[in-house]
XYZ file of C-alpha atoms in Angstrom:
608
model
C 27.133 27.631 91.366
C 24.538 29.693 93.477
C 26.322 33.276 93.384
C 25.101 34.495 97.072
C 25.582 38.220 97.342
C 26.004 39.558 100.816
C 23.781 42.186 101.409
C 21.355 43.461 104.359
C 18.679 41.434 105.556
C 14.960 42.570 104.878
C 14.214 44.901 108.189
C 11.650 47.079 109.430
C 11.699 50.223 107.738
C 13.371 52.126 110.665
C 15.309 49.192 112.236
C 19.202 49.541 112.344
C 20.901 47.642 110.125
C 21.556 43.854 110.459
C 23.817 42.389 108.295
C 23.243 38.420 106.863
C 23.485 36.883 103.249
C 21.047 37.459 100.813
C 20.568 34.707 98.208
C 16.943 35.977 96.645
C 17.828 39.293 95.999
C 15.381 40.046 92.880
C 16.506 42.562 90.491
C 14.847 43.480 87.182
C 17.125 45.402 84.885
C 19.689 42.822 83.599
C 16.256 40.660 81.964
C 13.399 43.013 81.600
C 11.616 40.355 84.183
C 12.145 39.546 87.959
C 15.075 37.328 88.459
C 17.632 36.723 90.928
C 20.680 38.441 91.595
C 22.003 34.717 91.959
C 21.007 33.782 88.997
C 21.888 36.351 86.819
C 24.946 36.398 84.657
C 24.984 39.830 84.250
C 26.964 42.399 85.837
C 24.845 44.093 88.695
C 25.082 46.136 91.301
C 22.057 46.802 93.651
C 22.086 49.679 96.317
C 19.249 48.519 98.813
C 17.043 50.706 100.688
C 18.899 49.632 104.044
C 22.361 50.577 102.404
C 20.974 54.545 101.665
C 19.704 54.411 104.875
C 22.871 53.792 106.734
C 25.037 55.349 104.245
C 22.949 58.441 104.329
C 23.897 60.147 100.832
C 22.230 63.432 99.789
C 22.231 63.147 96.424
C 22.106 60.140 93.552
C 26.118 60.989 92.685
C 27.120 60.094 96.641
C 24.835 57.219 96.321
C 26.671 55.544 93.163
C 30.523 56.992 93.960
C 30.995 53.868 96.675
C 29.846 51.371 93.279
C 32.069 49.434 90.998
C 32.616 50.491 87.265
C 31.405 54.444 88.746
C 33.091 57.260 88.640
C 31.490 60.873 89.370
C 32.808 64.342 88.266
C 31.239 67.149 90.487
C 31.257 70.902 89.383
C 30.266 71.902 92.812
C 27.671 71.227 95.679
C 24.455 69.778 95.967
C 22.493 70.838 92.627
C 25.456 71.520 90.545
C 25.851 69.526 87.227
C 27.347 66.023 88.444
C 28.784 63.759 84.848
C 28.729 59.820 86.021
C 31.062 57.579 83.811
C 30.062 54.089 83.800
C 33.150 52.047 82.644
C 34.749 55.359 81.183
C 31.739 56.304 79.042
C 29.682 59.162 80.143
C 25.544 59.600 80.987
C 25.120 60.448 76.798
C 26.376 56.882 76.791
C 24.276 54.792 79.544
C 20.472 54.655 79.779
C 18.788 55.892 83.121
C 14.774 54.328 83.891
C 12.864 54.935 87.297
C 10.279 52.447 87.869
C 11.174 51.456 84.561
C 10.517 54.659 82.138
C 13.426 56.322 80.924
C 14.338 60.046 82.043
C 16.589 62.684 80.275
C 16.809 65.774 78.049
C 16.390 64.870 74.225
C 18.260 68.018 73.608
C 20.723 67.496 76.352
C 21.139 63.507 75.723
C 21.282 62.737 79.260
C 19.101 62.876 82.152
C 20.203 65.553 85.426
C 20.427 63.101 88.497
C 21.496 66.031 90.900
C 17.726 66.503 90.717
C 16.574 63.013 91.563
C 15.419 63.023 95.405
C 17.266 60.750 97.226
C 14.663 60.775 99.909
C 12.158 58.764 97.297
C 14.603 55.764 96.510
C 13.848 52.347 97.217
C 16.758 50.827 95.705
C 19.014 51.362 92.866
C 19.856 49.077 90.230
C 23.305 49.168 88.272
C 23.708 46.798 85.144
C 27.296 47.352 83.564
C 27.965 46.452 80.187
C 26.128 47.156 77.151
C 21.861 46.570 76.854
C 20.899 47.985 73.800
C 19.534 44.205 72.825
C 16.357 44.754 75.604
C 16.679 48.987 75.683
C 17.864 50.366 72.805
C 19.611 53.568 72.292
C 22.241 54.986 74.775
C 22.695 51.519 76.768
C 26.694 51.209 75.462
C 27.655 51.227 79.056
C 24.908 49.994 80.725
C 21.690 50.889 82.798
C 20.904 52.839 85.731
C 17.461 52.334 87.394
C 16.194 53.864 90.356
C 13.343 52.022 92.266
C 11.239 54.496 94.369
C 9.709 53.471 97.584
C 6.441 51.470 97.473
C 4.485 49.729 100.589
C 6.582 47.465 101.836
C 5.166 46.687 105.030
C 2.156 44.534 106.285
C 0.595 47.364 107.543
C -0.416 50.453 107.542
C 2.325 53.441 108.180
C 3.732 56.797 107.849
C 6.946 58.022 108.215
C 8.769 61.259 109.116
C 12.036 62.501 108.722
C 14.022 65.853 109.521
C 17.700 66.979 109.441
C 19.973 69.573 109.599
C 23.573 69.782 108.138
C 26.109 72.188 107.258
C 25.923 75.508 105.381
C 22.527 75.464 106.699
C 21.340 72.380 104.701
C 17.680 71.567 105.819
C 15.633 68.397 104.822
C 12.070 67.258 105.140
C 10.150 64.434 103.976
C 6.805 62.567 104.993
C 6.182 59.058 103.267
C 3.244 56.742 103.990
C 2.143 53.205 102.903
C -1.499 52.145 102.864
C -3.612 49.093 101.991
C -4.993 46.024 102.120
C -4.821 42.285 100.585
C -5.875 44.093 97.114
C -4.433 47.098 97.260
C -1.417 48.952 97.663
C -0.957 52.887 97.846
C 2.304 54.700 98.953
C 2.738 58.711 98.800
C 5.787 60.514 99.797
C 6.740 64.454 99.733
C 10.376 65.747 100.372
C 11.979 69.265 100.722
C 16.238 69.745 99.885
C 17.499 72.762 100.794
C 21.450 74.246 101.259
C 22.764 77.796 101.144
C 25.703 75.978 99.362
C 29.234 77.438 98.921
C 30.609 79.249 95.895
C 31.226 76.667 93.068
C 32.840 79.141 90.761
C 36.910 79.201 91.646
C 37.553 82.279 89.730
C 34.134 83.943 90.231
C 33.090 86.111 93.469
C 32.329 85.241 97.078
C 28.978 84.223 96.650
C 27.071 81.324 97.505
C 25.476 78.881 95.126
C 22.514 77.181 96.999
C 20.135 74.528 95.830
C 15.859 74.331 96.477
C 14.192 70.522 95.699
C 10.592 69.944 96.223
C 9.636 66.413 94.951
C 6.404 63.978 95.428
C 5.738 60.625 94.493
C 2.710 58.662 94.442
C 2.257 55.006 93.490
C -0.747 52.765 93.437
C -1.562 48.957 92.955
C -5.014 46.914 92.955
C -4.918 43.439 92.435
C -8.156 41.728 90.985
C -9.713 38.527 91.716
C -8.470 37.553 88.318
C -4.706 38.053 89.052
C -4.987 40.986 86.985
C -2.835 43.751 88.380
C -3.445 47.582 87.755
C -0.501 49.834 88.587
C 0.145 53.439 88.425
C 2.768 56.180 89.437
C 3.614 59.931 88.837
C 7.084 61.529 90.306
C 8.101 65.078 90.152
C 10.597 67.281 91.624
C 11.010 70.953 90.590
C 13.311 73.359 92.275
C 16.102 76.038 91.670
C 19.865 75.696 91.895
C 22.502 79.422 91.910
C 25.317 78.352 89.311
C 28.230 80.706 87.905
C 29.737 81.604 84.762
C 26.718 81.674 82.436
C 26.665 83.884 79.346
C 24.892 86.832 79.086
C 23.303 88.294 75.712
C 26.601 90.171 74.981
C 28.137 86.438 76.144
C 30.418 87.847 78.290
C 30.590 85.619 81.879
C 28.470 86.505 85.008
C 27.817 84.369 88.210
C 24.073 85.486 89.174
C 23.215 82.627 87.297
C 19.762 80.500 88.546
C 18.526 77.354 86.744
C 14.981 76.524 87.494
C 13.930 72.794 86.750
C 10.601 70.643 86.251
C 10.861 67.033 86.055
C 7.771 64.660 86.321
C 6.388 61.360 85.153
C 3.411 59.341 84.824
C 2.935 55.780 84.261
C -0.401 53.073 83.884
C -0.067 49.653 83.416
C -1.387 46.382 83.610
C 0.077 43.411 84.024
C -1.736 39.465 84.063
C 0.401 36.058 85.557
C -2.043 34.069 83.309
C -0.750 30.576 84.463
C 2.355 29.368 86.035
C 3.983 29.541 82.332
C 3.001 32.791 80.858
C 2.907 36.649 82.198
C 1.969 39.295 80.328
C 2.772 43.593 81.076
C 1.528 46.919 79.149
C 2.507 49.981 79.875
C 1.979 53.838 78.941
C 4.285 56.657 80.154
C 5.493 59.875 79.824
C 8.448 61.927 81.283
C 8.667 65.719 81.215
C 12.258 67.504 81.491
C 12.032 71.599 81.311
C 14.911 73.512 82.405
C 15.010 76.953 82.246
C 18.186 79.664 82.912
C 17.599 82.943 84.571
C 20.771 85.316 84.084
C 21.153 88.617 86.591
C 17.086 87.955 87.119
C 16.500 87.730 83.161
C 15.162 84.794 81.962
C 16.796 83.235 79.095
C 15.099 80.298 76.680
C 12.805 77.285 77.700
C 13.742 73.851 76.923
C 11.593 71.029 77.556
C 11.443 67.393 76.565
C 8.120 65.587 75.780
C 9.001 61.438 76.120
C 5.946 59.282 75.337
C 6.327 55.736 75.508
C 4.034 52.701 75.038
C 5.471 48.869 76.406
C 4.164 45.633 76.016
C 6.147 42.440 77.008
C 5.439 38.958 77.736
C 7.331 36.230 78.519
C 6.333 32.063 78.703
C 8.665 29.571 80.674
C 9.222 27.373 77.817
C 10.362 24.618 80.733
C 11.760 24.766 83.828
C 15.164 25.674 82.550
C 14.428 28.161 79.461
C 12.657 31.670 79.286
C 11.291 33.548 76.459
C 10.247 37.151 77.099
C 10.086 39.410 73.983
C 8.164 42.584 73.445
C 7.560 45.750 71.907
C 8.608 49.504 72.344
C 6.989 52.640 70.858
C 8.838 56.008 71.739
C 8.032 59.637 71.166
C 10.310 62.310 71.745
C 9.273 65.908 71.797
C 11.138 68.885 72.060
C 9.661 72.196 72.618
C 9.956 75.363 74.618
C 11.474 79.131 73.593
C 15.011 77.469 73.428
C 13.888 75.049 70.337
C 11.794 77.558 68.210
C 14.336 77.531 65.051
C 15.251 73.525 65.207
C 14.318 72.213 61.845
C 12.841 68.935 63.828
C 11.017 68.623 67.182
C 10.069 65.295 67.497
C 10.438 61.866 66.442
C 9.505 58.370 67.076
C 11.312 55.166 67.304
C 9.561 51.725 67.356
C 11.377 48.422 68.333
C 10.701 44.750 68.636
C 13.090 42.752 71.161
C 13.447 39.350 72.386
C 15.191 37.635 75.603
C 15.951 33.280 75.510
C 17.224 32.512 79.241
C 18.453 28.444 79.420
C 19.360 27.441 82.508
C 20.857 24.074 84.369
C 22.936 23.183 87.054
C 26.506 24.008 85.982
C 25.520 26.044 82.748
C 23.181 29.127 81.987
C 23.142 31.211 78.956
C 21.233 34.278 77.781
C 20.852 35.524 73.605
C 18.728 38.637 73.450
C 18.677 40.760 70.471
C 16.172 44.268 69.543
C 15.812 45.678 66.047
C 14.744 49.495 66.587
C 13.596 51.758 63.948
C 14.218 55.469 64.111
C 12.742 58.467 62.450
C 15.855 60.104 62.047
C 18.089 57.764 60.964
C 16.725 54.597 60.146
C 17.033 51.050 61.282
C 19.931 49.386 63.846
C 19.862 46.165 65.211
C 21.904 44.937 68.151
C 22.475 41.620 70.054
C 24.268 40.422 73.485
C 25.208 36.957 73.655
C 25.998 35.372 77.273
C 27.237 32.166 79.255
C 28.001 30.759 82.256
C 30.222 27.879 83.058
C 30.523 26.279 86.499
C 34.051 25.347 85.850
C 34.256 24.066 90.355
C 31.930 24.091 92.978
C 32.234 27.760 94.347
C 33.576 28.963 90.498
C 31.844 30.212 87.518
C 33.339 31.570 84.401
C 30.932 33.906 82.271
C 31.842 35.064 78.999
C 29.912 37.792 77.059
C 29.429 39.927 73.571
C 26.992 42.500 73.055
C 26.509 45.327 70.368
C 24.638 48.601 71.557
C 24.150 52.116 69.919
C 23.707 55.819 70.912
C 21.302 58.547 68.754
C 21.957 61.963 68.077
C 20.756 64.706 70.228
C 18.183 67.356 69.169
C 20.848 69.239 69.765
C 23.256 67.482 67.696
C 21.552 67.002 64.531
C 18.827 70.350 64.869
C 20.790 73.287 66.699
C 19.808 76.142 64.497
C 23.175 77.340 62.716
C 25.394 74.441 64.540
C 23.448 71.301 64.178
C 24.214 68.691 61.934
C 21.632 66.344 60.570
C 23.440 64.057 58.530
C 24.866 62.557 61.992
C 24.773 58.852 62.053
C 24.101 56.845 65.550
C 27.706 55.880 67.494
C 27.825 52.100 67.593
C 29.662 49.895 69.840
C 31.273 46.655 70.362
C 32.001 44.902 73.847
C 33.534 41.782 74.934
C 33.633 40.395 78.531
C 34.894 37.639 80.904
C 34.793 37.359 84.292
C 35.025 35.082 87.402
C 32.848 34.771 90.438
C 34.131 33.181 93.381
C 32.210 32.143 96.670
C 33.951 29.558 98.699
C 31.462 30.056 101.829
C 28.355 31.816 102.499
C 30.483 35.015 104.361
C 33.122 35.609 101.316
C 31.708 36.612 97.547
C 34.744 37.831 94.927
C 34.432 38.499 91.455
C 36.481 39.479 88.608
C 35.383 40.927 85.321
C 37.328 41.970 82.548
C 36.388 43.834 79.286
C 36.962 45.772 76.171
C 34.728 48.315 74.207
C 35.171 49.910 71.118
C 33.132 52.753 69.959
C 32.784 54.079 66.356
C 31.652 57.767 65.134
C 31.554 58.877 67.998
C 29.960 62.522 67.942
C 32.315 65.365 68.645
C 32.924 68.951 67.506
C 34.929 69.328 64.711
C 35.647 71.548 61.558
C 33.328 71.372 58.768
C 36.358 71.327 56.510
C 40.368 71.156 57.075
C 41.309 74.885 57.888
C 37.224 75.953 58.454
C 36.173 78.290 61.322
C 32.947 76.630 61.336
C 32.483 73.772 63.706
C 29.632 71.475 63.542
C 29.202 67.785 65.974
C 30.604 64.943 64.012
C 31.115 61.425 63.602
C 35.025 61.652 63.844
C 35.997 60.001 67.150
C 37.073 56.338 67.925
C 37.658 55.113 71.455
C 38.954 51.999 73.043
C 37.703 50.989 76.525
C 39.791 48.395 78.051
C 38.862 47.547 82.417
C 39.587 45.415 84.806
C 36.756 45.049 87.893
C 37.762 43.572 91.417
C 35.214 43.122 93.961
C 34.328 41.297 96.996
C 32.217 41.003 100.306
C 33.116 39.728 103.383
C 30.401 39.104 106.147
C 32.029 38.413 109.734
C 29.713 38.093 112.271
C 27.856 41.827 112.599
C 31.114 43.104 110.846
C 30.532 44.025 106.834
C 33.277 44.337 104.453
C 32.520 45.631 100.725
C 35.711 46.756 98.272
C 36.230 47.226 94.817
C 39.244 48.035 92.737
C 38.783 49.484 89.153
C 41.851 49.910 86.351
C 40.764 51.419 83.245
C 42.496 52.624 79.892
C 39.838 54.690 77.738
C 41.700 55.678 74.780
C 41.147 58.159 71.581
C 42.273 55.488 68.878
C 43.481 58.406 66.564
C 46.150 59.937 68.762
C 46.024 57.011 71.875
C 45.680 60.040 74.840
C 43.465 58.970 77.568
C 40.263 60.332 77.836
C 39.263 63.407 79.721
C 38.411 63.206 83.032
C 38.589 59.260 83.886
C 40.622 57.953 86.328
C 42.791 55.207 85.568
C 42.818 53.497 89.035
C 39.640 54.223 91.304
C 38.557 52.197 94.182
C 36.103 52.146 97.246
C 35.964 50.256 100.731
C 33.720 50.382 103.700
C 33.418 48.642 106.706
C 30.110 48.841 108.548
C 29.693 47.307 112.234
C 26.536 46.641 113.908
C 26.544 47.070 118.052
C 23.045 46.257 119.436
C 21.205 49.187 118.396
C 23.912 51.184 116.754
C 25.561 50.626 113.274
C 28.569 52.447 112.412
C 30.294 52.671 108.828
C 33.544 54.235 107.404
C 33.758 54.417 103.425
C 37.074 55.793 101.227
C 37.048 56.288 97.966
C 39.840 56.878 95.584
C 40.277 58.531 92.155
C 43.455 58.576 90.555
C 44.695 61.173 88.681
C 42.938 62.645 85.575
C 43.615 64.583 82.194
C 41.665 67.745 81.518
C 42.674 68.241 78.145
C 42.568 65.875 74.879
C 46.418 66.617 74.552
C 46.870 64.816 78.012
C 49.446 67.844 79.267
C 46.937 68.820 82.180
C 46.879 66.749 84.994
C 44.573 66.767 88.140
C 45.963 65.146 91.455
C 45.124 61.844 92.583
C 42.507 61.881 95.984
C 40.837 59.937 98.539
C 37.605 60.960 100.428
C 36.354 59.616 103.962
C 33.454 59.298 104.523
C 31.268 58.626 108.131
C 28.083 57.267 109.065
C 26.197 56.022 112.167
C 22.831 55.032 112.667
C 20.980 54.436 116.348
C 17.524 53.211 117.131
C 15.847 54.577 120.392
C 13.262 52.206 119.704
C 11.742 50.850 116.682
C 9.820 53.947 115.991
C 12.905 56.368 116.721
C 15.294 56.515 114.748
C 18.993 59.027 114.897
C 21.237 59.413 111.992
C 24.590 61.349 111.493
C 26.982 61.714 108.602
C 30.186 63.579 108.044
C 31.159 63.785 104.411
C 34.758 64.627 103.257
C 35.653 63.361 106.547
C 39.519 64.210 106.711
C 38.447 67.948 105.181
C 40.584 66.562 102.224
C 40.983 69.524 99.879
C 40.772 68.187 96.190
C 39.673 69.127 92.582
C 37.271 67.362 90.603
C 36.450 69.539 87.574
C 38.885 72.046 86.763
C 37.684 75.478 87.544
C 35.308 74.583 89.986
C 35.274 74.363 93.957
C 34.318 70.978 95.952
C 32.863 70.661 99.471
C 35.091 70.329 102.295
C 34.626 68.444 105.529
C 30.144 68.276 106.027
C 28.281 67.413 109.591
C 24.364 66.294 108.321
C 22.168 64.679 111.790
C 18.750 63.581 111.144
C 15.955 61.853 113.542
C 13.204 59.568 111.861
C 10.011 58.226 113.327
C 7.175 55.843 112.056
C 3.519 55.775 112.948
């Protein structure tokens, strides 16, 4: 069966929405290669440029919140620290790439999407279930990639946009596509800014705002020979007001400031030697600094050094099987004020991997497996094993098992006093089924069910029974059991998406539910196209969730509405609104910390 996912059609990049089926949508991030989101067995979710640009989020969290198997705990506004879970695991647990290079903290473990401009996304990419067999580390509940914009157009343009929102929220950005037959250049520039509200419950009337100045460039030049040389560099650097950090004395103060640097650069080439064989190398390298500045005093430097070398190929072996297999160098670096005492500061992992894709009418399959070798603790190998069964005409059956892995921080195994470096990587098991349904070219369902299990899992704990000394730890055990329901409905210009999501991550030891997931969480939005105008209403709602590892805190249950209408003057002239938090619903995400009531953002957009 030809799984036909409804999404918007290919448009001018200031058109209004149109809505029609979609059967070539290419993704990349299931395989490692360009495929089809038809064809693909995997799990995916892609958020296309035309859904940001209707939806209208301001940050990566708002994009992903309306997406199954997501669920997003905010402490605060724009800027504040925002945790994604990705089928209850959280972003120590799930691999994030953009344009294909992974981003994060090495001391942290994860990588700060409040940062990422929104403004610079192409498209988003979200693979659910475990990749470790093509990435490596931290894949055990998937992959997040952002795509940033390239040219896209035949010819020549620029674009600018400019809005205004609430709590005197201002936005800027200028993007531009240039080229010819050979070659492709795109640049964009962006400016975030919000006066914010206070984040900080218990803390003083004062208002936590958020600065974010990003640029992207890309380039492409295709040679006579079909060899293609490609290069990019991102980075966004800015300033957010937080509360509650410690002060030398550590007792609590909110004139907190965090002051951030992220930026990346990539160089490639890449060769489609024949109509069998393709061939990819790549060298990049990601920068994450973050810095605290408490009551004007700056406190220690930490930045992350990631240096990573790719090469890949793949050869159609016939017109139903694929081999792609590769190899991965990594280099982490950790240095900075903050890391001075850490007995380590870098290390290096090297990995070879391997993909077999066998298709036919009525059957696919996919075996990919990675054996990566770690300075600091050795070797792991992990596999995924899937299928695909046409069982009738509009209804496929897939079954899946995959084993992934997570390292230790820097932090983890090197924090001077704390640290522990006997740590050993958490490992993971998961097993998957799931049904995909299309009886017509309007109506796509699908089902998925699955279990993880994750072993020494890194917590805090005592050194010893009865100790006062507390070290991170291999001592936790989870079970993840889910159930995903989702489906799109296309009638006419009217666009139906929904999802449902029931989830019961467990601590195996005492069989409490894990902090802050929701048990039931689901999403809807309708979107309706009227000549020139699109309009779209979304809901979202998160159950109720534990604070505490005892379970005996509770936080209510809440649904957010959410509002959206686009209208082209002409194709050049483009008018936004959104109103976030629509019903001025008054809720708690984190405990402690304040969320944003009812939000008014208008923009207007116009291409050269």
């Amino acid at each position: 069966m030809k799984k036909i996912i409804l999404a918007t059609a290919i448009s001018a990049v200031v058109s209004p929405v149109v809505y029609a089926a979609d059967p070539v949508t290419i993704v990349i991030t299931a395989s490692r290669t360009e495929q089809a989101l038809s064809q693909s067995i995997t799990p995916t979710t892609v958020i296309t440029h035309q859904q940001l640009q209707q939806t209208q989020p301001k940050s990566v969290a708002q994009a992903l919140e309306q997406s199954a198997g997501v669920q997003v705990l905010n402490s605060g506004g724009y800027g504040q620290n925002s945790t994604l879970y990705l089928r209850g695991l959280d972003q120590k647990r799930m691999l994030v790439l953009v344009d294909g290079v992974q981003i994060g903290s090495a001391t942290l473990g994860y990588a700060s999407l409040e940062h990422f401009p929104v403004e610079q996304i192409e498209r988003i990419e979200i693979v659910r279930g475990a990749r470790s067999s093509l990435y490596g580390a931290n894949a055990i509940a998937g992959v997040i990639q952002i795509i940033t914009k390239k040219k896209h157009l035949q010819s020549n343009y620029a674009v600018i946009e400019a809005g205004v929102g609430s709590r005197n929220t201002q936005q800027l950005s200028l993007s531009g596509g240039f080229g010819n037959e050979n070659t492709r250049l795109t640049a964009a520039v962006s400016r975030f800014s919000t006066e914010g509200f206070d984040v900080y419950s218990a803390g003083g009337e004062d208002k936590d705002g958020y600065l974010n100045q990003a640029l992207n460039l890309t380039a492409e030049h295709q040679y006579s020979s079909g060899l293609i040389l490609f290069g990019g560099y991102q980075r966004a650097q800015g300033h957010n007001d937080y509360d509650q950090c410690s002060k030398p004395d550590w007792s609590k103060s909110n004139d907190c400031e965090s002051l951030f640097v992220n930026d990346g650069l990539q160089l490639g080439l890449a060769q489609r030697a024949n109509q069998k064989l393709g061939w990819e190398i790549k060298a990049s390298q990601h920068n994450d600094s973050s810095q605290q500045k408490v009551e004007g005093i700056k406190a220690d430097k930490f930045v992350t050094q990631t240096r990573m070398l790719n090469l890949q190929g793949e050869y159609q072996l016939s017109e139903q099987q694929l081999l792609l297999a590769g190899i991965d160098y990594k280099k982490d670096e950790v240095s900075g004020s903050g890391v001075d005492n850490y007995q380590e500061k870098t290390r290096d992992n090297k990995a070879l991997f391997a993909l077999w894709q066998w298709q036919q009418k009525g059957l696919s399959a996919a075996i990919s497996g990675r054996a990566d070798r770690n300075q600091a603790f050795g070797t792991f190998n992990t596999y995924g094993v899937e299928l695909g069964v046409e069982l009738l005409a509009d209804l496929e059956l897939t079954l899946g098992r995959a084993t992934a892995f997570t390292a230790p921080t820097f932090n983890d195994l090197y924090y001077p006093a704390l640290g522990n470096p006997d740590l050993k990587p958490e490992t993971s098991s998961t097993n998957s089924l799931g049904l995909n349904y299309q009886p017509s070219s309007s109506v796509y369902l699908t089902a998925n069910l699955y279990q993880t299990e994750v072993e020494d899992l890194v917590a805090w704990a005592p050194i010893s029974p009865g100790s006062f000394t507390w070290t991170p730890q291999n001592v936790d055990n989870v079970s993840i059991k889910g159930v995903e329901l989702t489906g799109q409905w296309l009638f006419g210009n009217t666009q139906l998406d929904a999802h449902l999501e029931w989830l019961e991550p467990k601590d195996k030891a005492t069989g409490n539910i894990l902090i802050y997931r929701a048990q039931k969480s689901s999403g809807l939005r309708i979107s309706q196209q009227l000549d020139q105008l699109t309009l779209g209403i979304s809901a979202a709602y998160t159950g109720s969730r534990y604070t505490d590892k005892a379970n005996t805190d509770r936080l209510d249950a809440y649904t957010l509405v959410h509002f959206d209408a686009q209208y082209a003057v002409s194709r050049a002239l483009v008018t936004k609104l959104s109103v976030k938090n629509l019903t001025d619903k008054s809720y708690v995400s984190k405990k402690g910390y304040e969320t944003e009531s009812r939000s008014l953002f208008a923009s207007v957009s116009y291409t050269f």
